[in-house]
PDB file of C-alpha atoms in Angstrom:
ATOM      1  CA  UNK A   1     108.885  57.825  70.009  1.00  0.00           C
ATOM      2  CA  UNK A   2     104.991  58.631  70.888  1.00  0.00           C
ATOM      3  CA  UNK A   3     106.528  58.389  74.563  1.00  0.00           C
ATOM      4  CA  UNK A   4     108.980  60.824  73.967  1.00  0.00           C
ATOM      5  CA  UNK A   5     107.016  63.116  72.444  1.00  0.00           C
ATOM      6  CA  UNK A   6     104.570  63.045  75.065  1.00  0.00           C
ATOM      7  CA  UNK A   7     106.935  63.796  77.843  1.00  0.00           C
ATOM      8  CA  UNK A   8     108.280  67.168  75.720  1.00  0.00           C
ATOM      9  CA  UNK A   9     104.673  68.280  75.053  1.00  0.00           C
ATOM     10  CA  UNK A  10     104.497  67.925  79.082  1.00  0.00           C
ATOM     11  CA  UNK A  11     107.868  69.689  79.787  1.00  0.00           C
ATOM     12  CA  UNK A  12     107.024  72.531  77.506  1.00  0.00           C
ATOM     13  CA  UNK A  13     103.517  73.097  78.947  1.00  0.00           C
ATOM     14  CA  UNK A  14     105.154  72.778  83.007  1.00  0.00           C
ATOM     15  CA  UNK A  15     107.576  75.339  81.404  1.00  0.00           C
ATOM     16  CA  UNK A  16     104.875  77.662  80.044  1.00  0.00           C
ATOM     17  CA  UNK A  17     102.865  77.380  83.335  1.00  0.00           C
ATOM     18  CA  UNK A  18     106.603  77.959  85.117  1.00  0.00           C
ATOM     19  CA  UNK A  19     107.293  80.646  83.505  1.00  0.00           C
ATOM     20  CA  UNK A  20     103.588  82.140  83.771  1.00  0.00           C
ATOM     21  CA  UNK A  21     103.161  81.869  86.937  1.00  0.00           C
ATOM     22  CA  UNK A  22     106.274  83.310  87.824  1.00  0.00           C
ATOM     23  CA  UNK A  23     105.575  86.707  85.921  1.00  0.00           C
ATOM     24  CA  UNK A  24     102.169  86.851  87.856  1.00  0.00           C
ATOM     25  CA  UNK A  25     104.508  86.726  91.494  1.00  0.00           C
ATOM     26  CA  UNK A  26     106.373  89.334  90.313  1.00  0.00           C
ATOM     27  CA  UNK A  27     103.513  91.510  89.164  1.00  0.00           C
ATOM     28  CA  UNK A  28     101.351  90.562  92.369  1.00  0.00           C
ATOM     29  CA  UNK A  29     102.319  93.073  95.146  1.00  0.00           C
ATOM     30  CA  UNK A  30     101.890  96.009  92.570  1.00  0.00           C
ATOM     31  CA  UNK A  31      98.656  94.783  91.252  1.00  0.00           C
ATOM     32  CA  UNK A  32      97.018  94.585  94.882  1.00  0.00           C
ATOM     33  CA  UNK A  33      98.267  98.317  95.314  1.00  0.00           C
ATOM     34  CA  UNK A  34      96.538  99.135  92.320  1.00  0.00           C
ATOM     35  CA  UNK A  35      93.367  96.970  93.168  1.00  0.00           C
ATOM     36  CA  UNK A  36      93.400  98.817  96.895  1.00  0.00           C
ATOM     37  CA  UNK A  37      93.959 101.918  95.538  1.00  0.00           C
ATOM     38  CA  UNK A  38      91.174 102.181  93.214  1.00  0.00           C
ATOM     39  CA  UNK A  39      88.483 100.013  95.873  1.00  0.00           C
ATOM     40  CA  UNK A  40      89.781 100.703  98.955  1.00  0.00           C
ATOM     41  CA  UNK A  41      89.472  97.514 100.256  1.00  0.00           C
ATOM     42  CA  UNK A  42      91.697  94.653 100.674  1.00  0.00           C
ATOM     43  CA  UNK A  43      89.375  91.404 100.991  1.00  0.00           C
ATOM     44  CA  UNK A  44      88.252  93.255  97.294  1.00  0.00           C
ATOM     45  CA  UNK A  45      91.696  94.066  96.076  1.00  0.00           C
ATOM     46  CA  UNK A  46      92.552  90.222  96.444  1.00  0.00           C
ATOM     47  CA  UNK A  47      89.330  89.022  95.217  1.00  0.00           C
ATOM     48  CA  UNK A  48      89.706  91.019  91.670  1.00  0.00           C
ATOM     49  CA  UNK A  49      93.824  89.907  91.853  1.00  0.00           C
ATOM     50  CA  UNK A  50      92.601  86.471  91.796  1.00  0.00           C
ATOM     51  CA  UNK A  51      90.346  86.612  89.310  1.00  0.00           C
ATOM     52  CA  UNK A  52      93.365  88.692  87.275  1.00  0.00           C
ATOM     53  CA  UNK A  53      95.394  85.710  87.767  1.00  0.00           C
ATOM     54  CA  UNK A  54      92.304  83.386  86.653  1.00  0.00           C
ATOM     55  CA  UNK A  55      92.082  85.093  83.232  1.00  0.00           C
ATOM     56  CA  UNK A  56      95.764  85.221  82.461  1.00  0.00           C
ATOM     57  CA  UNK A  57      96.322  81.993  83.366  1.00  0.00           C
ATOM     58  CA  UNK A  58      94.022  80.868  80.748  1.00  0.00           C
ATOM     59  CA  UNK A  59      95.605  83.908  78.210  1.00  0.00           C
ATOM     60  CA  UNK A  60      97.921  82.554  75.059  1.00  0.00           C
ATOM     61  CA  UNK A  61     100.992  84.542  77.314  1.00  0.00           C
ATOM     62  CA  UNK A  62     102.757  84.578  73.602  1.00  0.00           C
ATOM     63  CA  UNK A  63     100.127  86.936  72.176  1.00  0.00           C
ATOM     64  CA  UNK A  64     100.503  89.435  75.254  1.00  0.00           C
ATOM     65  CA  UNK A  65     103.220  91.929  74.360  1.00  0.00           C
ATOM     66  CA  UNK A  66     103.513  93.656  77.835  1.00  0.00           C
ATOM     67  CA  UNK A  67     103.247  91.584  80.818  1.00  0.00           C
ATOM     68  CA  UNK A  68     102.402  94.492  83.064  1.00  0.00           C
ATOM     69  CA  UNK A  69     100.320  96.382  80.909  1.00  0.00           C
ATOM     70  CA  UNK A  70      97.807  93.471  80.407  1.00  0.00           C
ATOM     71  CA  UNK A  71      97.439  92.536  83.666  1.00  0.00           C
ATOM     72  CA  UNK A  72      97.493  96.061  84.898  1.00  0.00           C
ATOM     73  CA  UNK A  73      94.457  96.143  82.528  1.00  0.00           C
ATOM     74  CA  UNK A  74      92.808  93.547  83.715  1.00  0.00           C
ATOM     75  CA  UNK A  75      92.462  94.299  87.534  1.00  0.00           C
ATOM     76  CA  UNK A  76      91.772  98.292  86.607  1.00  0.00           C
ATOM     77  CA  UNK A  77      89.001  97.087  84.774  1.00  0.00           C
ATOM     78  CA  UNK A  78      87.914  94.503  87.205  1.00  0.00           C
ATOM     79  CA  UNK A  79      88.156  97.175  90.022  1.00  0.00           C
ATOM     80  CA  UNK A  80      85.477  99.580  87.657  1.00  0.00           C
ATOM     81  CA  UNK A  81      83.267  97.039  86.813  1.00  0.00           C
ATOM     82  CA  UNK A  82      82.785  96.366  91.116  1.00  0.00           C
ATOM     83  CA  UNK A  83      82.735  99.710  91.487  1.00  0.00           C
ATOM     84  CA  UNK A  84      80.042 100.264  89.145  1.00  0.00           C
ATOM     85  CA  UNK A  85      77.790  97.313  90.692  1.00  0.00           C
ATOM     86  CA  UNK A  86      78.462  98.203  94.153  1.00  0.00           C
ATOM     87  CA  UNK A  87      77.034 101.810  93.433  1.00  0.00           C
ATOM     88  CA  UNK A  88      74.310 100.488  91.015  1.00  0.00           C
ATOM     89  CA  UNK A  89      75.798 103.057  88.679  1.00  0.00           C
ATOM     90  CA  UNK A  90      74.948 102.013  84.412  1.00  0.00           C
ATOM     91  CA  UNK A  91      76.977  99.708  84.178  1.00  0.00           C
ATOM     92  CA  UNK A  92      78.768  99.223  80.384  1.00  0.00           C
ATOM     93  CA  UNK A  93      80.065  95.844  80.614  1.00  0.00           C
ATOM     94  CA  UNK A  94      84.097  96.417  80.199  1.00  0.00           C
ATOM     95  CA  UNK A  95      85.974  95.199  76.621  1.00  0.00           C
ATOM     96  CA  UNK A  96      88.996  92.795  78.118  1.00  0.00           C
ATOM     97  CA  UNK A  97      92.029  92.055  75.857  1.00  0.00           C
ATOM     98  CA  UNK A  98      91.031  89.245  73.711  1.00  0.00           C
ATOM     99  CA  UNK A  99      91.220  85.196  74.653  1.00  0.00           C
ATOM    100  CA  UNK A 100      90.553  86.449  78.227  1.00  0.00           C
ATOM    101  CA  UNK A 101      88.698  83.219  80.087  1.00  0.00           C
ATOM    102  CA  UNK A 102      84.943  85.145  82.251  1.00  0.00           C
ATOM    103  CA  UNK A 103      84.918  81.780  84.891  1.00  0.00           C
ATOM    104  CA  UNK A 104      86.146  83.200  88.297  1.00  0.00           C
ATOM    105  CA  UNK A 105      88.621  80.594  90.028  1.00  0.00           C
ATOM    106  CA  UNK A 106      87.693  80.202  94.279  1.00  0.00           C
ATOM    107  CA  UNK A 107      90.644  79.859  96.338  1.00  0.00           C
ATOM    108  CA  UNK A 108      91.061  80.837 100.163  1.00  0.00           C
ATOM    109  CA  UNK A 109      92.782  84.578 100.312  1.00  0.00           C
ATOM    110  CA  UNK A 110      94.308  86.037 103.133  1.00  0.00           C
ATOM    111  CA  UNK A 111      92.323  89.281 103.841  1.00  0.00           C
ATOM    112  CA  UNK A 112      94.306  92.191 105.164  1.00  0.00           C
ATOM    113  CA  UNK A 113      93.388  95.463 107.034  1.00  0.00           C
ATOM    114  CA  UNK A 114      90.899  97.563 105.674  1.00  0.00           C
ATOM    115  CA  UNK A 115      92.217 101.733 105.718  1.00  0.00           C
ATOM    116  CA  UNK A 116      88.943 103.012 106.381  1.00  0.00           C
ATOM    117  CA  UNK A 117      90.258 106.652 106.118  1.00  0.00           C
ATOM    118  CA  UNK A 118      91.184 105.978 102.779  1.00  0.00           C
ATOM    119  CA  UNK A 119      88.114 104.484 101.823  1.00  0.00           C
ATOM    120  CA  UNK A 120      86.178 107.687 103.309  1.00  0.00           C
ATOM    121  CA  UNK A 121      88.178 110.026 100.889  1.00  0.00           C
ATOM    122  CA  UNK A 122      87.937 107.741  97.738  1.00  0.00           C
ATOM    123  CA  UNK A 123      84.532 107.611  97.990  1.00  0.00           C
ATOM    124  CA  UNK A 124      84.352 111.035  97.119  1.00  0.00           C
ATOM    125  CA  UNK A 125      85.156 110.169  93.611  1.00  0.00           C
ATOM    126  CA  UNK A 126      83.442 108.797  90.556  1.00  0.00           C
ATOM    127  CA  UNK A 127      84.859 105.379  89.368  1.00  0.00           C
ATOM    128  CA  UNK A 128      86.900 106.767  86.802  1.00  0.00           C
ATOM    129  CA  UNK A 129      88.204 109.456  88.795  1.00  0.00           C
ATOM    130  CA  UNK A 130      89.436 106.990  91.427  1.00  0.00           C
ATOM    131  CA  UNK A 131      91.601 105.201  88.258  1.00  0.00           C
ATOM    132  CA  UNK A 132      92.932 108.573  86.716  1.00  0.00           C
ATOM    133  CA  UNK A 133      93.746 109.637  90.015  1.00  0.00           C
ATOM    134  CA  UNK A 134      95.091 106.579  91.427  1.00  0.00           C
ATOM    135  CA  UNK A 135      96.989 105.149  88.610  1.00  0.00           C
ATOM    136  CA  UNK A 136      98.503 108.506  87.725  1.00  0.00           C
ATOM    137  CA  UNK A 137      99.409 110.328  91.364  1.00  0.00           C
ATOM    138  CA  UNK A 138     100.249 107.216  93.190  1.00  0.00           C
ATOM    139  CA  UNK A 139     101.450 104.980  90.444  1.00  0.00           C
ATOM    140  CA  UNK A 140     102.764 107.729  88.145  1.00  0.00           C
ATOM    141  CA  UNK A 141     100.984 105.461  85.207  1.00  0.00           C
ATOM    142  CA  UNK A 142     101.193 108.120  81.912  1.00  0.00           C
ATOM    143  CA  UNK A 143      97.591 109.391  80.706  1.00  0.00           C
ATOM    144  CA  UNK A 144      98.158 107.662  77.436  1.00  0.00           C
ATOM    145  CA  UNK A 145      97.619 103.732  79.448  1.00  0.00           C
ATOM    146  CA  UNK A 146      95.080 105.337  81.294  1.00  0.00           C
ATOM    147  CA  UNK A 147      93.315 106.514  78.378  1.00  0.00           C
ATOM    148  CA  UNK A 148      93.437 102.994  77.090  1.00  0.00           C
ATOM    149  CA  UNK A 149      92.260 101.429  79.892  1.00  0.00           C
ATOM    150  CA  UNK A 150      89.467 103.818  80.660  1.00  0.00           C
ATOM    151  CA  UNK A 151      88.281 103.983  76.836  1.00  0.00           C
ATOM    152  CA  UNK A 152      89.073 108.034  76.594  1.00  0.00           C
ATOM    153  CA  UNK A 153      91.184 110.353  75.275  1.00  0.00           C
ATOM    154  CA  UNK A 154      94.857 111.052  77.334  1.00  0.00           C
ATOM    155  CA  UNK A 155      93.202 114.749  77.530  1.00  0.00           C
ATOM    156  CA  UNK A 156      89.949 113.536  79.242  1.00  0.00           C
ATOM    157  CA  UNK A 157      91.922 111.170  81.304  1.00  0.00           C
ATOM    158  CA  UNK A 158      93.817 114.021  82.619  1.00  0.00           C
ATOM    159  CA  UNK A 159      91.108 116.200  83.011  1.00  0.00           C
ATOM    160  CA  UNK A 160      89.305 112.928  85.395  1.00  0.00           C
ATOM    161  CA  UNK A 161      92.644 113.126  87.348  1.00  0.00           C
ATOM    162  CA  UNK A 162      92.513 116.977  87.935  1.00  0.00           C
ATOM    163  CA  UNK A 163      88.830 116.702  89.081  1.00  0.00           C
ATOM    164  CA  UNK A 164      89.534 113.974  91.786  1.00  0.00           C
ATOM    165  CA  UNK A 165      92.338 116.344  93.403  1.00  0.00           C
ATOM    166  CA  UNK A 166      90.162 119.190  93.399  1.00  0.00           C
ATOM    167  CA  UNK A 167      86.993 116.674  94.626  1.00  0.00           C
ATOM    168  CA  UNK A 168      89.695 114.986  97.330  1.00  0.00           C
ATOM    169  CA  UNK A 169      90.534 119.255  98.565  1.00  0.00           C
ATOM    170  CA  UNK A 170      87.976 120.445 101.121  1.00  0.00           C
ATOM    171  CA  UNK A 171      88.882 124.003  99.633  1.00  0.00           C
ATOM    172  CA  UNK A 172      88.347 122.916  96.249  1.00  0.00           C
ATOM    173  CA  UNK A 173      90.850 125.065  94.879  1.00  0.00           C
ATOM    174  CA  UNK A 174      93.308 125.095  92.403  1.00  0.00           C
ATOM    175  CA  UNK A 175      96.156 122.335  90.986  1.00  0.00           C
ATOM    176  CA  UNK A 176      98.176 121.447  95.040  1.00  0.00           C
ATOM    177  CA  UNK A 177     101.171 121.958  95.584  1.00  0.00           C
ATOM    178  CA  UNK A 178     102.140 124.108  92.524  1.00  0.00           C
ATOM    179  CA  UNK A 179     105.280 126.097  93.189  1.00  0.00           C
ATOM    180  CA  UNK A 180     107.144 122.939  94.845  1.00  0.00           C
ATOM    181  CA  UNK A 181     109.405 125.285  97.347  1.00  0.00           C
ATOM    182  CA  UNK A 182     106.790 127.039  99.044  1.00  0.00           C
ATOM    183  CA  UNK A 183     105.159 124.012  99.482  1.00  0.00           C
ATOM    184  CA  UNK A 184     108.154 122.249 100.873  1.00  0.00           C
ATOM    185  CA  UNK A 185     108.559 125.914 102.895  1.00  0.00           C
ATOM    186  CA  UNK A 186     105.284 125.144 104.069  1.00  0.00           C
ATOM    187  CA  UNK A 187     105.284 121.284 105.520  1.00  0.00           C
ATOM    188  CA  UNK A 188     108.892 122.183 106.989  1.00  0.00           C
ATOM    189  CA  UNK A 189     106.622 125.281 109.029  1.00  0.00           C
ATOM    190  CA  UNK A 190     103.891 121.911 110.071  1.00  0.00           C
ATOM    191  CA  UNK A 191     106.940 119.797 111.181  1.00  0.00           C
ATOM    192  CA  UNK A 192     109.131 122.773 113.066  1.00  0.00           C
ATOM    193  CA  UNK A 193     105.544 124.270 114.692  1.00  0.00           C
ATOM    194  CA  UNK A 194     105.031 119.995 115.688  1.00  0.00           C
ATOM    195  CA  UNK A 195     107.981 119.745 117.267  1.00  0.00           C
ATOM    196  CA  UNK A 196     108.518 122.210 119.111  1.00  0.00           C
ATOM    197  CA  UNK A 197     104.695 122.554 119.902  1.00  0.00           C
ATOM    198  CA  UNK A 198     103.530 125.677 118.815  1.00  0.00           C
ATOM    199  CA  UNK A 199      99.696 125.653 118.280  1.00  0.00           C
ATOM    200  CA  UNK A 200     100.434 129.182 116.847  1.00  0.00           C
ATOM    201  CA  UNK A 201     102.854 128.374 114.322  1.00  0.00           C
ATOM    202  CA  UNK A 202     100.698 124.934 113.123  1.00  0.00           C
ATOM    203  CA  UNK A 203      97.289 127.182 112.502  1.00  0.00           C
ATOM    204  CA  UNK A 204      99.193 129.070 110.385  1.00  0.00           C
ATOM    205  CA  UNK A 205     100.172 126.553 108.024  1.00  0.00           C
ATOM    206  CA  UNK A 206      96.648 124.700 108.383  1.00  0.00           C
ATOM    207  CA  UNK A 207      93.797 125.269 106.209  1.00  0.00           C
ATOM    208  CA  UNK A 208      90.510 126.031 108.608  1.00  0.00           C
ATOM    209  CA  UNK A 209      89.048 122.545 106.567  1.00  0.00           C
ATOM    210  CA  UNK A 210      91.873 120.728 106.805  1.00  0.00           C
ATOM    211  CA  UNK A 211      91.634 116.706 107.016  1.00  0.00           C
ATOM    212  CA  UNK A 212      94.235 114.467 108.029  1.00  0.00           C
ATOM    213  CA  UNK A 213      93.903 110.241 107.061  1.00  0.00           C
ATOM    214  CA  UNK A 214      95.982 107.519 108.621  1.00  0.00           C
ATOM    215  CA  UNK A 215      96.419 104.287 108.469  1.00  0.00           C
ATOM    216  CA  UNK A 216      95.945 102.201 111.617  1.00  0.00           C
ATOM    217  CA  UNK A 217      99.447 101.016 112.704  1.00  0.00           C
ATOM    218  CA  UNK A 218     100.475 105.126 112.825  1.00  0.00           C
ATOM    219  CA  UNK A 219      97.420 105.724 115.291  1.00  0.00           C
ATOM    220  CA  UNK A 220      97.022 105.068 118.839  1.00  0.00           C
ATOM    221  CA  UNK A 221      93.751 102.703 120.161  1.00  0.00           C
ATOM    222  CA  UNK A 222      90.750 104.215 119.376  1.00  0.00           C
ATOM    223  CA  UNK A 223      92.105 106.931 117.242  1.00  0.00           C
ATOM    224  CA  UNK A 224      89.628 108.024 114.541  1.00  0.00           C
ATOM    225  CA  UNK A 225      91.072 106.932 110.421  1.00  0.00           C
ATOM    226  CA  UNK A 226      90.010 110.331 110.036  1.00  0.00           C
ATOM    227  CA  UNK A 227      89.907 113.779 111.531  1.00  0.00           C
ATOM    228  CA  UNK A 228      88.767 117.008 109.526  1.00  0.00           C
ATOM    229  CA  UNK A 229      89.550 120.830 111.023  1.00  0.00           C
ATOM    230  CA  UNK A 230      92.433 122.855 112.152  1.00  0.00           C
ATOM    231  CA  UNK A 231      91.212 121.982 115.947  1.00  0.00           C
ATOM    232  CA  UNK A 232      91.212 118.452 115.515  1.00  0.00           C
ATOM    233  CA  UNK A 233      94.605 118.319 114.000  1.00  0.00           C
ATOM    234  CA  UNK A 234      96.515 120.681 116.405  1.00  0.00           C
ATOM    235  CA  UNK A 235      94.905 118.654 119.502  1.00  0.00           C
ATOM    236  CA  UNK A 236      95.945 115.426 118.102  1.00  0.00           C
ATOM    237  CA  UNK A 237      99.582 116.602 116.527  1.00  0.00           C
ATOM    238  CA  UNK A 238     100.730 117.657 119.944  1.00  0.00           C
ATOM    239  CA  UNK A 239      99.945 114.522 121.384  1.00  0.00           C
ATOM    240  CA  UNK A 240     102.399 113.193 119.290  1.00  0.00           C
ATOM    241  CA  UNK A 241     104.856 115.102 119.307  1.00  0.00           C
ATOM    242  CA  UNK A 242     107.218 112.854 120.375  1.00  0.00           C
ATOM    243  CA  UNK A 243     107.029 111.208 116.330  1.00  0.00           C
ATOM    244  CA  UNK A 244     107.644 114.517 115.493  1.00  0.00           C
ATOM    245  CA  UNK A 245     111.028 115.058 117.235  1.00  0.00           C
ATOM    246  CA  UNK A 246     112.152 111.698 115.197  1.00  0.00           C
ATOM    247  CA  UNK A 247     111.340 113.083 111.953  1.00  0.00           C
ATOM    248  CA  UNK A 248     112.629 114.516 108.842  1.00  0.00           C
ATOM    249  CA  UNK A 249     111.734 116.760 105.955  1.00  0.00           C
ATOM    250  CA  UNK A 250     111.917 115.034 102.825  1.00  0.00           C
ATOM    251  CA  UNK A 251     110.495 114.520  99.343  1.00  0.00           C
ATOM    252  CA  UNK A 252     107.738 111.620  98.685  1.00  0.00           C
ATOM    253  CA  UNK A 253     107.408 110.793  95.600  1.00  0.00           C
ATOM    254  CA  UNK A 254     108.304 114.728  94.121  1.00  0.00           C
ATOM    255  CA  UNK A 255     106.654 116.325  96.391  1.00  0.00           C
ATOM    256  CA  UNK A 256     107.311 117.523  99.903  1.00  0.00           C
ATOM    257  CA  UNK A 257     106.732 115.079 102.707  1.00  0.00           C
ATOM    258  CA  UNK A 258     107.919 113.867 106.268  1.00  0.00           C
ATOM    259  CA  UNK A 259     109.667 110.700 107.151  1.00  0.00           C
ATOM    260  CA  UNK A 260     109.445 109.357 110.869  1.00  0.00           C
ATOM    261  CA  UNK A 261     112.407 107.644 111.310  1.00  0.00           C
ATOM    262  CA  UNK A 262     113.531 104.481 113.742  1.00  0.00           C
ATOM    263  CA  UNK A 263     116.729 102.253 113.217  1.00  0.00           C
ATOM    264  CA  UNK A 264     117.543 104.114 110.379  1.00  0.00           C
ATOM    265  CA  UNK A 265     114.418 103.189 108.823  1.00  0.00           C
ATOM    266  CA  UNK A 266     110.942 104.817 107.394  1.00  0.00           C
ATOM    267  CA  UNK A 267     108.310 103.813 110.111  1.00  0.00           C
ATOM    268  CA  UNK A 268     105.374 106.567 108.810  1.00  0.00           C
ATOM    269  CA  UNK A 269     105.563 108.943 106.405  1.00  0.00           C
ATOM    270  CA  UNK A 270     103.642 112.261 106.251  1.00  0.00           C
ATOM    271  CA  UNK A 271     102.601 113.302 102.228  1.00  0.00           C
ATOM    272  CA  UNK A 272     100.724 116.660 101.750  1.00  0.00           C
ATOM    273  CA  UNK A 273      98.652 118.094  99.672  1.00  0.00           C
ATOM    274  CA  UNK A 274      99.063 122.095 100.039  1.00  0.00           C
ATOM    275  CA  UNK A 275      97.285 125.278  98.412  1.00  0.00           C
ATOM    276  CA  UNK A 276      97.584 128.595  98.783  1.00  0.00           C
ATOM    277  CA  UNK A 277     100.193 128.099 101.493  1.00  0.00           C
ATOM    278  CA  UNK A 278      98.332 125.595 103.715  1.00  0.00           C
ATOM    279  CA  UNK A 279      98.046 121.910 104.119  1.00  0.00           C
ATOM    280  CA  UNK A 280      94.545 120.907 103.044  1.00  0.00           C
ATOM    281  CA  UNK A 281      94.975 117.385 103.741  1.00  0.00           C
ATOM    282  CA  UNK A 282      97.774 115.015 104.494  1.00  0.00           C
ATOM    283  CA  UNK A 283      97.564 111.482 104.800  1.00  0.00           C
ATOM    284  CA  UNK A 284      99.866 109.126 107.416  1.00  0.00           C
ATOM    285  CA  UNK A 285     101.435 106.172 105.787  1.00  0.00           C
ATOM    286  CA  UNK A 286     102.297 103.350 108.269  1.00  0.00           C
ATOM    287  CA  UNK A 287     100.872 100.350 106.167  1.00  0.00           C
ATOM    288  CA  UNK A 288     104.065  98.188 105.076  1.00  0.00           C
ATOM    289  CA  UNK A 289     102.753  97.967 101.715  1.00  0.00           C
ATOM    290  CA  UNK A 290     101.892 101.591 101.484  1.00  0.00           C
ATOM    291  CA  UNK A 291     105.205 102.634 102.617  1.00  0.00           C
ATOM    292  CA  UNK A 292     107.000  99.968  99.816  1.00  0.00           C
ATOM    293  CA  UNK A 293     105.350 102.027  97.306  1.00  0.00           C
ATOM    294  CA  UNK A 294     106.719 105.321  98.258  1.00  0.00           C
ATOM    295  CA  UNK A 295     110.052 106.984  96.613  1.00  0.00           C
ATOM    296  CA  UNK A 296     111.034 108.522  99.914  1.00  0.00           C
ATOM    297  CA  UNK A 297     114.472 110.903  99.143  1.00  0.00           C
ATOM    298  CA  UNK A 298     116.380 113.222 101.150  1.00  0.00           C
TER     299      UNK A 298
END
């Protein structure tokens, strides 16, 4: 009998660890999007993942109510506290969910590319900008969780949101983008005055500040992550014009974008940010895992 009951203590703990480990898998690829998001860098992105995975492994998983909420948690708040060390900001040591274990776990992590375009533009932003912004325009996370996680109010948490677009505008203007169909009137102008190669008709659409960010598979050797003024982006948009003739107008994640298209598939896509009638920035997505996070429609 003591037998027995040994080997269904075992089974139930492989199936706890089974089952938890399984849940962290599936919540993996969206919690390094997150991480890289808010840091900027993937060698960091993995390293606070890890350590996500560390402290729910050694979690009672029956007193966590939301899977994805926890963890999501976890890493956001892993992400500020290295962001507040790396700056040497006052650092206010961050209140985890309870039972959470503080040991960091080393394993050997594959370390991806680093966008250094987007780490130029997110470095414009305060720590909890970058997780207002980040969790709520890329992830479309509601203000309430953000609230939560950053310790605020849903109104101050939107208010940190609104700051980092206007911060991450050169003009910084007003909300982008805010009657949707002259916006998409506007990045349909940018992709007809790109194709056809009218320097004329892309000015006109361009802000004079205007900064374009790419990742590196969408850019040609020794293209620079990023590129600020109308000059710049004119030179380098009729130099590939080519993508342009392969693209489409469509809508990224509610908002007006452009899809390159090859076999029938999303190679880069172009999202905008536009006020006033011109494009103050857009950023090139060619990343696999940047693209998988995008709700591309036609």
């Amino acid at each position: 009998m003591a037998v027995q009951r040994i080997n269904e203590v075992a089974g139930a703990v492989r199936s706890v660890t089974g089952r938890r480990e399984t849940d962290f898998a599936r919540e993996r690829p969206r919690l390094l999007a997150v991480a890289f998001g808010i840091l900027g860098s993937d060698a960091d992105a993995q390293d606070v993942v890890q350590e996500a995975w560390t402290r729910y492994a050694d979690t009672d998983v029956e007193a966590i109510r939301n899977v994805q909420a926890w963890l999501t948690t976890v890493v956001t708040r892993l992400c500020l506290d290295l962001l507040r060390r790396s700056r040497e900001l006052p650092h206010r040591p961050e209140e985890l969910p309870a039972g959470v274990a503080e040991d960091p776990q080393d394993v050997a992590v594959l370390a991806g590319e680093l966008t250094t375009a987007f780490t130029v533009v997110l470095n414009a932003l305060t720590p909890p900008q970058r997780v207002a912004f980040i969790l709520h325009d890329v992830f479309g996370a509601p203000f309430e969780e953000i609230a939560h996680i950053l310790d605020t109010t849903p109104g101050s948490a939107k208010k940190l949101a609104s700051r980092a677009r206007g911060r991450l505008r050169p003009d910084g203007g007003h909300d982008p983008d805010g009657d949707p169909r002259e916006a998409r009137r506007v990045v349909g102008a940018f992709l007809k005055a790109a194709r056809q190669g009218d320097i004329d008709g892309l000015v006109r659409v361009l802000h004079p500040a205007v900064t374009r960010s790419a990742d590196p598979q969408a850019l040609p050797p020794g293209a620079r992550g990023l590129i600020r003024g109308v000059n710049a982006v004119v030179t380098e948009t009729r130099v590939l014009q080519a993508n342009a003739r392969r693209a489409r107008l469509v809508t990224i994640d509610g908002r007006p974008g452009i899809a390159v298209m090859s076999d029938r598939r999303v190679r880069i896509a172009l999202t905008f940010h536009v006020a006033e009638a011109r494009i103050v920035h857009y950023d090139v997505v060619a990343d696999p895992r940047r693209l998988a996070l995008l709700r591309i429609e036609e």
